[in-house]
Amino acid sequence: MSTTTTRIRRHGAALFAIGAVAALAAGCSGGPAPASSAADQDGAGTAAQAPDAPAEAPADAPADVHAVADSGDQNDQGDQNDQSDGSDEASPASSPVELPSGWAGTLSTETLTTTGAVSYLAMQHFNTGPAVTTRSAEQMENGEFLAGSDPQCEGDAVLDGEVASCTFTAADGATVYALVHMVPTGFGNTALLYEVTDQSMPDYTVAPGAQLGLQAIEGDIAGVTDEDLAGAAMSAVMMGDRNDGDVPPELAITCEVTDGGEHGLCEVTGTPDGGGDGIWYATAQNGYDGDRAAYLFTRLPQG
């Protein structure tokens, strides 16, 4: 059976300068008070901005259509809807994918929830300079995400090790709680992953040793398309490499939404030195301010 590929037109596609919107949504009740600077002394970026709205798939597209986020220009309408030459072109979810047993019950498979009004994930990347594998309480209090919100942190966030706990003041004056993990991303870099609620200290775990990426989207999870997921995957994966800049012309991302938008699978190829290539499993989460949808992407083991 042949499939139809819908290509997203991205003329001069570029990643967002996500660090420049780290203070995000000033006045939102769910997040910390805006920081005075978009980037802290480490040059890190916070993943929170939703991607550009991708082009819509044709109304008559077949049910097995999947999206390819392709940074190359397409010169005509015919290029946007390439029919295969008769050979099967499998989408990433066309066959069952077995998740590692260690992912069960982690944020890679479960959505952070709370009985309160606020629950969301945020990610602060370290993708420039020497490798970062640990962050002290003081460094987190003065870092990009928490600075200016009267934070109080305990413990260190250590890669594949200890987690830290923080409280801070949201823009509406409420006390908010954050559990902070140091996690690997693609390209050999790392990030701080914050799980935040307004009720008590959250206690979700992360998939051990798995590379992660986070990106917000526009709209509701129930309405997410393959194209939407591909756009989110592009930013989530590439943020592991850098905060902004042109997307590599050879980058291609094929995604399929599953479980009514709660999950999805994306195959990524063409990243610099292959640092983000592979299959990434997406789980729906709440984004930075608690009111926008997001996906946490987890890279499946290679080989």
Short mmCIF file of C-alpha atoms in Angstrom, two decimals:
data_model
loop_
_atom_site.label_atom_id
_atom_site.label_comp_id
_atom_site.label_asym_id
_atom_site.label_seq_id
_atom_site.Cartn_x
_atom_site.Cartn_y
_atom_site.Cartn_z
CA MET A 1 0.00 0.00 0.00
CA SER A 2 1.36 3.40 -0.92
CA THR A 3 1.11 6.46 1.27
CA THR A 4 0.94 10.16 0.63
CA THR A 5 3.55 12.42 2.13
CA THR A 6 2.54 15.94 3.13
CA ARG A 7 5.50 18.25 3.24
CA ILE A 8 5.48 21.36 5.39
CA ARG A 9 6.71 24.39 3.47
CA ARG A 10 9.38 26.11 5.54
CA HIS A 11 11.05 28.80 3.45
CA GLY A 12 14.13 29.90 5.36
CA ALA A 13 13.01 27.78 8.31
CA ALA A 14 14.63 28.71 11.58
CA LEU A 15 14.39 27.68 15.19
CA PHE A 16 12.89 30.16 17.59
CA ALA A 17 15.20 32.07 19.88
CA ILE A 18 13.45 30.29 22.71
CA GLY A 19 15.77 31.73 25.31
CA ALA A 20 14.40 35.15 24.39
CA VAL A 21 10.95 34.15 25.59
CA ALA A 22 12.05 32.46 28.79
CA ALA A 23 10.12 34.97 30.86
CA LEU A 24 7.12 33.84 28.83
CA ALA A 25 3.68 35.05 29.34
CA ALA A 26 4.24 37.77 31.89
CA GLY A 27 1.32 37.84 34.25
CA CYS A 28 0.39 34.17 33.77
CA SER A 29 -0.77 32.69 37.04
CA GLY A 30 1.10 29.43 36.60
CA GLY A 31 4.67 30.58 36.00
CA PRO A 32 7.38 32.43 37.87
CA ALA A 33 7.60 36.17 37.73
CA PRO A 34 9.40 37.37 34.56
CA ALA A 35 13.18 37.37 34.75
CA SER A 36 15.07 40.48 33.80
CA SER A 37 17.13 38.67 31.16
CA ALA A 38 16.31 36.15 28.47
CA ALA A 39 19.39 34.08 29.16
CA ASP A 40 21.41 33.45 32.30
CA GLN A 41 25.17 33.41 32.58
CA ASP A 42 25.27 29.87 31.17
CA GLY A 43 23.71 30.88 27.87
CA ALA A 44 20.89 28.39 28.42
CA GLY A 45 17.47 28.51 26.79
CA THR A 46 14.04 27.59 28.14
CA ALA A 47 11.82 25.46 25.92
CA ALA A 48 8.36 26.86 25.96
CA GLN A 49 7.48 28.64 22.74
CA ALA A 50 5.01 26.98 20.41
CA PRO A 51 6.20 26.35 16.83
CA ASP A 52 4.90 28.05 13.72
CA ALA A 53 1.52 26.78 12.62
CA PRO A 54 2.35 24.28 9.87
CA ALA A 55 0.60 24.06 6.56
CA GLU A 56 -2.59 22.04 6.60
CA ALA A 57 -2.79 18.67 4.93
CA PRO A 58 -5.03 18.47 1.86
CA ALA A 59 -8.69 17.93 2.69
CA ASP A 60 -8.75 14.77 0.58
CA ALA A 61 -5.65 13.23 2.13
CA PRO A 62 -6.00 9.51 2.90
CA ALA A 63 -6.25 8.22 6.45
CA ASP A 64 -2.67 6.97 6.48
CA VAL A 65 -1.16 10.34 5.62
CA HIS A 66 1.82 11.31 7.75
CA ALA A 67 3.75 14.54 8.04
CA VAL A 68 7.33 15.25 7.15
CA ALA A 69 8.76 18.47 8.56
CA ASP A 70 11.25 19.34 5.83
CA SER A 71 13.28 22.53 5.89
CA GLY A 72 13.89 22.45 2.14
CA ASP A 73 11.79 24.69 -0.10
CA GLN A 74 9.11 23.08 -2.25
CA ASN A 75 8.68 24.91 -5.54
CA ASP A 76 5.21 23.83 -6.51
CA GLN A 77 2.05 22.24 -5.22
CA GLY A 78 2.98 18.95 -6.81
CA ASP A 79 6.05 18.73 -4.58
CA GLN A 80 3.90 19.11 -1.48
CA ASN A 81 1.90 15.96 -2.12
CA ASP A 82 4.35 13.46 -3.56
CA GLN A 83 2.77 10.12 -4.38
CA SER A 84 5.04 7.18 -3.71
CA ASP A 85 6.21 5.12 -6.62
CA GLY A 86 4.40 2.05 -5.37
CA SER A 87 6.88 0.99 -2.72
CA ASP A 88 5.73 0.96 0.87
CA GLU A 89 6.74 4.03 2.87
CA ALA A 90 6.18 3.13 6.50
CA SER A 91 5.35 5.79 9.06
CA PRO A 92 7.03 5.48 12.46
CA ALA A 93 3.92 4.03 14.12
CA SER A 94 3.04 1.62 11.31
CA SER A 95 4.39 -1.25 13.41
CA PRO A 96 4.27 -1.71 17.19
CA VAL A 97 7.09 -0.10 19.15
CA GLU A 98 8.10 -1.69 22.42
CA LEU A 99 9.03 0.89 25.03
CA PRO A 100 11.76 0.09 27.56
CA SER A 101 10.33 -1.33 30.77
CA GLY A 102 12.14 1.37 32.75
CA TRP A 103 9.92 4.03 31.18
CA ALA A 104 6.78 2.77 32.94
CA GLY A 105 5.30 5.38 35.27
CA THR A 106 7.74 8.10 34.18
CA LEU A 107 7.02 11.42 32.51
CA SER A 108 7.95 9.76 29.22
CA THR A 109 4.71 7.76 29.36
CA GLU A 110 2.54 9.54 31.95
CA THR A 111 1.16 13.10 32.00
CA LEU A 112 2.03 15.26 35.02
CA THR A 113 -1.25 15.89 36.82
CA THR A 114 -2.35 17.61 40.02
CA THR A 115 -5.54 18.25 41.93
CA GLY A 116 -4.72 21.96 41.88
CA ALA A 117 -4.98 24.59 39.19
CA VAL A 118 -1.38 24.46 37.98
CA SER A 119 0.77 21.65 36.61
CA TYR A 120 3.30 21.94 33.82
CA LEU A 121 6.76 21.05 32.59
CA ALA A 122 9.54 23.44 31.58
CA MET A 123 13.04 22.77 30.29
CA GLN A 124 16.21 24.85 30.52
CA HIS A 125 18.87 23.76 28.01
CA PHE A 126 22.65 23.77 28.36
CA ASN A 127 23.82 23.53 24.77
CA THR A 128 26.82 25.88 24.67
CA GLY A 129 30.19 25.68 26.36
CA PRO A 130 31.49 22.82 28.51
CA ALA A 131 29.17 19.93 29.35
CA VAL A 132 26.89 20.60 32.34
CA THR A 133 26.13 17.57 34.52
CA THR A 134 25.16 19.14 37.83
CA ARG A 135 23.45 22.26 39.13
CA SER A 136 23.56 23.43 42.72
CA ALA A 137 20.64 24.95 44.60
CA GLU A 138 22.24 28.39 44.38
CA GLN A 139 22.83 28.09 40.64
CA MET A 140 19.20 27.13 40.07
CA GLU A 141 17.93 29.98 42.22
CA ASN A 142 19.93 32.42 40.09
CA GLY A 143 19.30 30.65 36.80
CA GLU A 144 17.09 31.64 33.91
CA PHE A 145 13.91 29.88 34.93
CA LEU A 146 13.67 30.84 38.61
CA ALA A 147 15.52 34.14 38.91
CA GLY A 148 13.34 36.97 40.19
CA SER A 149 10.63 34.71 41.60
CA ASP A 150 11.92 34.47 45.20
CA PRO A 151 13.10 30.87 44.74
CA GLN A 152 14.30 28.59 47.49
CA CYS A 153 15.96 25.35 46.39
CA GLU A 154 17.37 22.37 48.24
CA GLY A 155 19.78 19.76 46.92
CA ASP A 156 21.62 19.45 43.64
CA ALA A 157 20.26 18.34 40.28
CA VAL A 158 22.71 15.72 39.00
CA LEU A 159 22.70 13.94 35.64
CA ASP A 160 21.37 10.40 36.17
CA GLY A 161 21.43 11.06 39.90
CA GLU A 162 19.98 13.35 42.54
CA VAL A 163 17.02 15.64 42.00
CA ALA A 164 16.49 19.06 43.56
CA SER A 165 13.35 20.60 45.03
CA CYS A 166 12.41 24.26 44.79
CA THR A 167 9.61 26.59 45.79
CA PHE A 168 9.04 29.93 44.13
CA THR A 169 6.45 32.66 43.79
CA ALA A 170 4.21 32.69 40.72
CA ALA A 171 3.23 35.92 38.99
CA ASP A 172 -0.05 35.97 40.93
CA GLY A 173 1.77 35.67 44.26
CA ALA A 174 0.97 32.01 44.86
CA THR A 175 3.60 29.54 46.08
CA VAL A 176 4.56 26.95 43.48
CA TYR A 177 6.58 23.76 43.86
CA ALA A 178 9.13 22.32 41.43
CA LEU A 179 11.03 19.05 41.29
CA VAL A 180 14.13 19.55 39.14
CA HIS A 181 15.92 16.84 37.13
CA MET A 182 19.17 17.11 35.18
CA VAL A 183 18.51 15.13 31.99
CA PRO A 184 20.36 14.31 28.76
CA THR A 185 19.17 15.76 25.47
CA GLY A 186 20.34 14.94 21.97
CA PHE A 187 23.79 15.99 20.70
CA GLY A 188 25.51 15.04 23.96
CA ASN A 189 24.06 18.02 25.82
CA THR A 190 21.88 18.33 28.92
CA ALA A 191 18.95 20.31 30.34
CA LEU A 192 17.11 20.94 33.57
CA LEU A 193 13.58 19.54 33.48
CA TYR A 194 11.19 21.24 35.90
CA GLU A 195 7.95 19.54 36.94
CA VAL A 196 5.78 22.18 38.58
CA THR A 197 2.53 22.13 40.57
CA ASP A 198 0.76 24.48 42.97
CA GLN A 199 -0.34 21.87 45.52
CA SER A 200 2.72 20.05 46.81
CA MET A 201 6.12 18.87 45.63
CA PRO A 202 5.58 16.64 42.56
CA ASP A 203 7.28 13.26 42.53
CA TYR A 204 7.25 11.95 38.97
CA THR A 205 10.45 10.33 37.71
CA VAL A 206 12.18 10.50 34.34
CA ALA A 207 13.14 7.61 32.08
CA PRO A 208 16.63 6.60 33.24
CA GLY A 209 19.35 7.71 30.85
CA ALA A 210 16.88 8.65 28.10
CA GLN A 211 17.37 11.78 26.00
CA LEU A 212 14.47 14.25 26.30
CA GLY A 213 13.06 17.29 24.53
CA LEU A 214 10.06 19.50 25.32
CA GLN A 215 7.99 21.77 23.11
CA ALA A 216 4.65 23.56 23.47
CA ILE A 217 2.05 23.57 20.70
CA GLU A 218 -0.91 25.69 19.68
CA GLY A 219 -4.42 24.36 20.30
CA ASP A 220 -5.73 21.35 22.17
CA ILE A 221 -4.23 17.89 22.29
CA ALA A 222 -7.41 16.40 20.80
CA GLY A 223 -6.89 18.43 17.64
CA VAL A 224 -3.19 17.78 17.15
CA THR A 225 -2.28 16.63 13.65
CA ASP A 226 0.76 14.76 12.40
CA GLU A 227 2.02 18.08 11.03
CA ASP A 228 1.63 19.77 14.42
CA LEU A 229 3.57 16.99 16.10
CA ALA A 230 6.33 17.17 13.47
CA GLY A 231 6.71 20.90 14.05
CA ALA A 232 6.95 20.39 17.80
CA ALA A 233 9.47 17.57 17.38
CA MET A 234 11.66 19.77 15.20
CA SER A 235 12.03 22.42 17.90
CA ALA A 236 12.22 19.94 20.80
CA VAL A 237 15.00 17.90 19.22
CA MET A 238 16.99 20.77 17.72
CA MET A 239 16.96 22.72 21.00
CA GLY A 240 19.30 20.03 22.25
CA ASP A 241 21.82 21.38 19.74
CA ARG A 242 21.23 25.14 19.90
CA ASN A 243 18.68 27.71 20.97
CA ASP A 244 18.15 29.30 17.57
CA GLY A 245 19.44 29.45 14.03
CA ASP A 246 18.66 27.92 10.66
CA VAL A 247 17.29 24.42 10.45
CA PRO A 248 19.61 22.04 8.54
CA PRO A 249 18.28 21.68 4.97
CA GLU A 250 18.52 17.89 5.17
CA LEU A 251 16.41 17.65 8.34
CA ALA A 252 13.32 15.46 7.91
CA ILE A 253 10.81 14.47 10.59
CA THR A 254 8.03 11.94 10.07
CA CYS A 255 5.39 11.80 12.83
CA GLU A 256 2.20 9.93 13.60
CA VAL A 257 -0.21 10.94 16.36
CA THR A 258 -1.61 8.07 18.44
CA ASP A 259 -4.08 7.62 21.29
CA GLY A 260 -6.15 10.64 20.32
CA GLY A 261 -3.19 12.98 20.69
CA GLU A 262 -2.01 11.67 24.05
CA HIS A 263 1.05 10.10 22.43
CA GLY A 264 2.88 9.96 19.14
CA LEU A 265 5.95 8.64 17.35
CA CYS A 266 8.42 10.65 15.30
CA GLU A 267 11.34 9.54 13.17
CA VAL A 268 14.03 12.20 12.89
CA THR A 269 16.85 12.19 10.33
CA GLY A 270 19.34 14.73 9.03
CA THR A 271 20.32 16.40 12.31
CA PRO A 272 23.90 17.69 12.67
CA ASP A 273 26.26 14.72 13.01
CA GLY A 274 23.19 12.56 13.63
CA GLY A 275 23.01 13.87 17.20
CA GLY A 276 19.21 13.91 17.22
CA ASP A 277 18.47 11.17 14.70
CA GLY A 278 16.25 8.30 15.73
CA ILE A 279 12.74 7.47 16.92
CA TRP A 280 11.26 9.81 19.52
CA TYR A 281 8.19 8.90 21.59
CA ALA A 282 5.90 11.82 22.43
CA THR A 283 3.70 12.12 25.53
CA ALA A 284 1.23 14.97 26.00
CA GLN A 285 1.99 17.32 28.89
CA ASN A 286 1.05 20.82 30.00
CA GLY A 287 3.41 23.54 28.83
CA TYR A 288 5.03 26.40 30.72
CA ASP A 289 2.08 28.43 31.97
CA GLY A 290 -0.12 25.40 32.64
CA ASP A 291 -2.67 26.51 30.03
CA ARG A 292 -0.94 25.45 26.82
CA ALA A 293 -0.41 21.93 25.55
CA ALA A 294 3.06 20.49 25.09
CA TYR A 295 4.81 17.25 24.28
CA LEU A 296 7.71 15.62 26.06
CA PHE A 297 9.77 13.72 23.48
CA THR A 298 11.88 10.75 24.58
CA ARG A 299 14.42 9.18 22.26
CA LEU A 300 14.17 5.42 21.99
CA PRO A 301 17.40 3.46 22.53
CA GLN A 302 19.48 3.30 19.37
CA GLY A 303 20.54 0.11 17.65
#
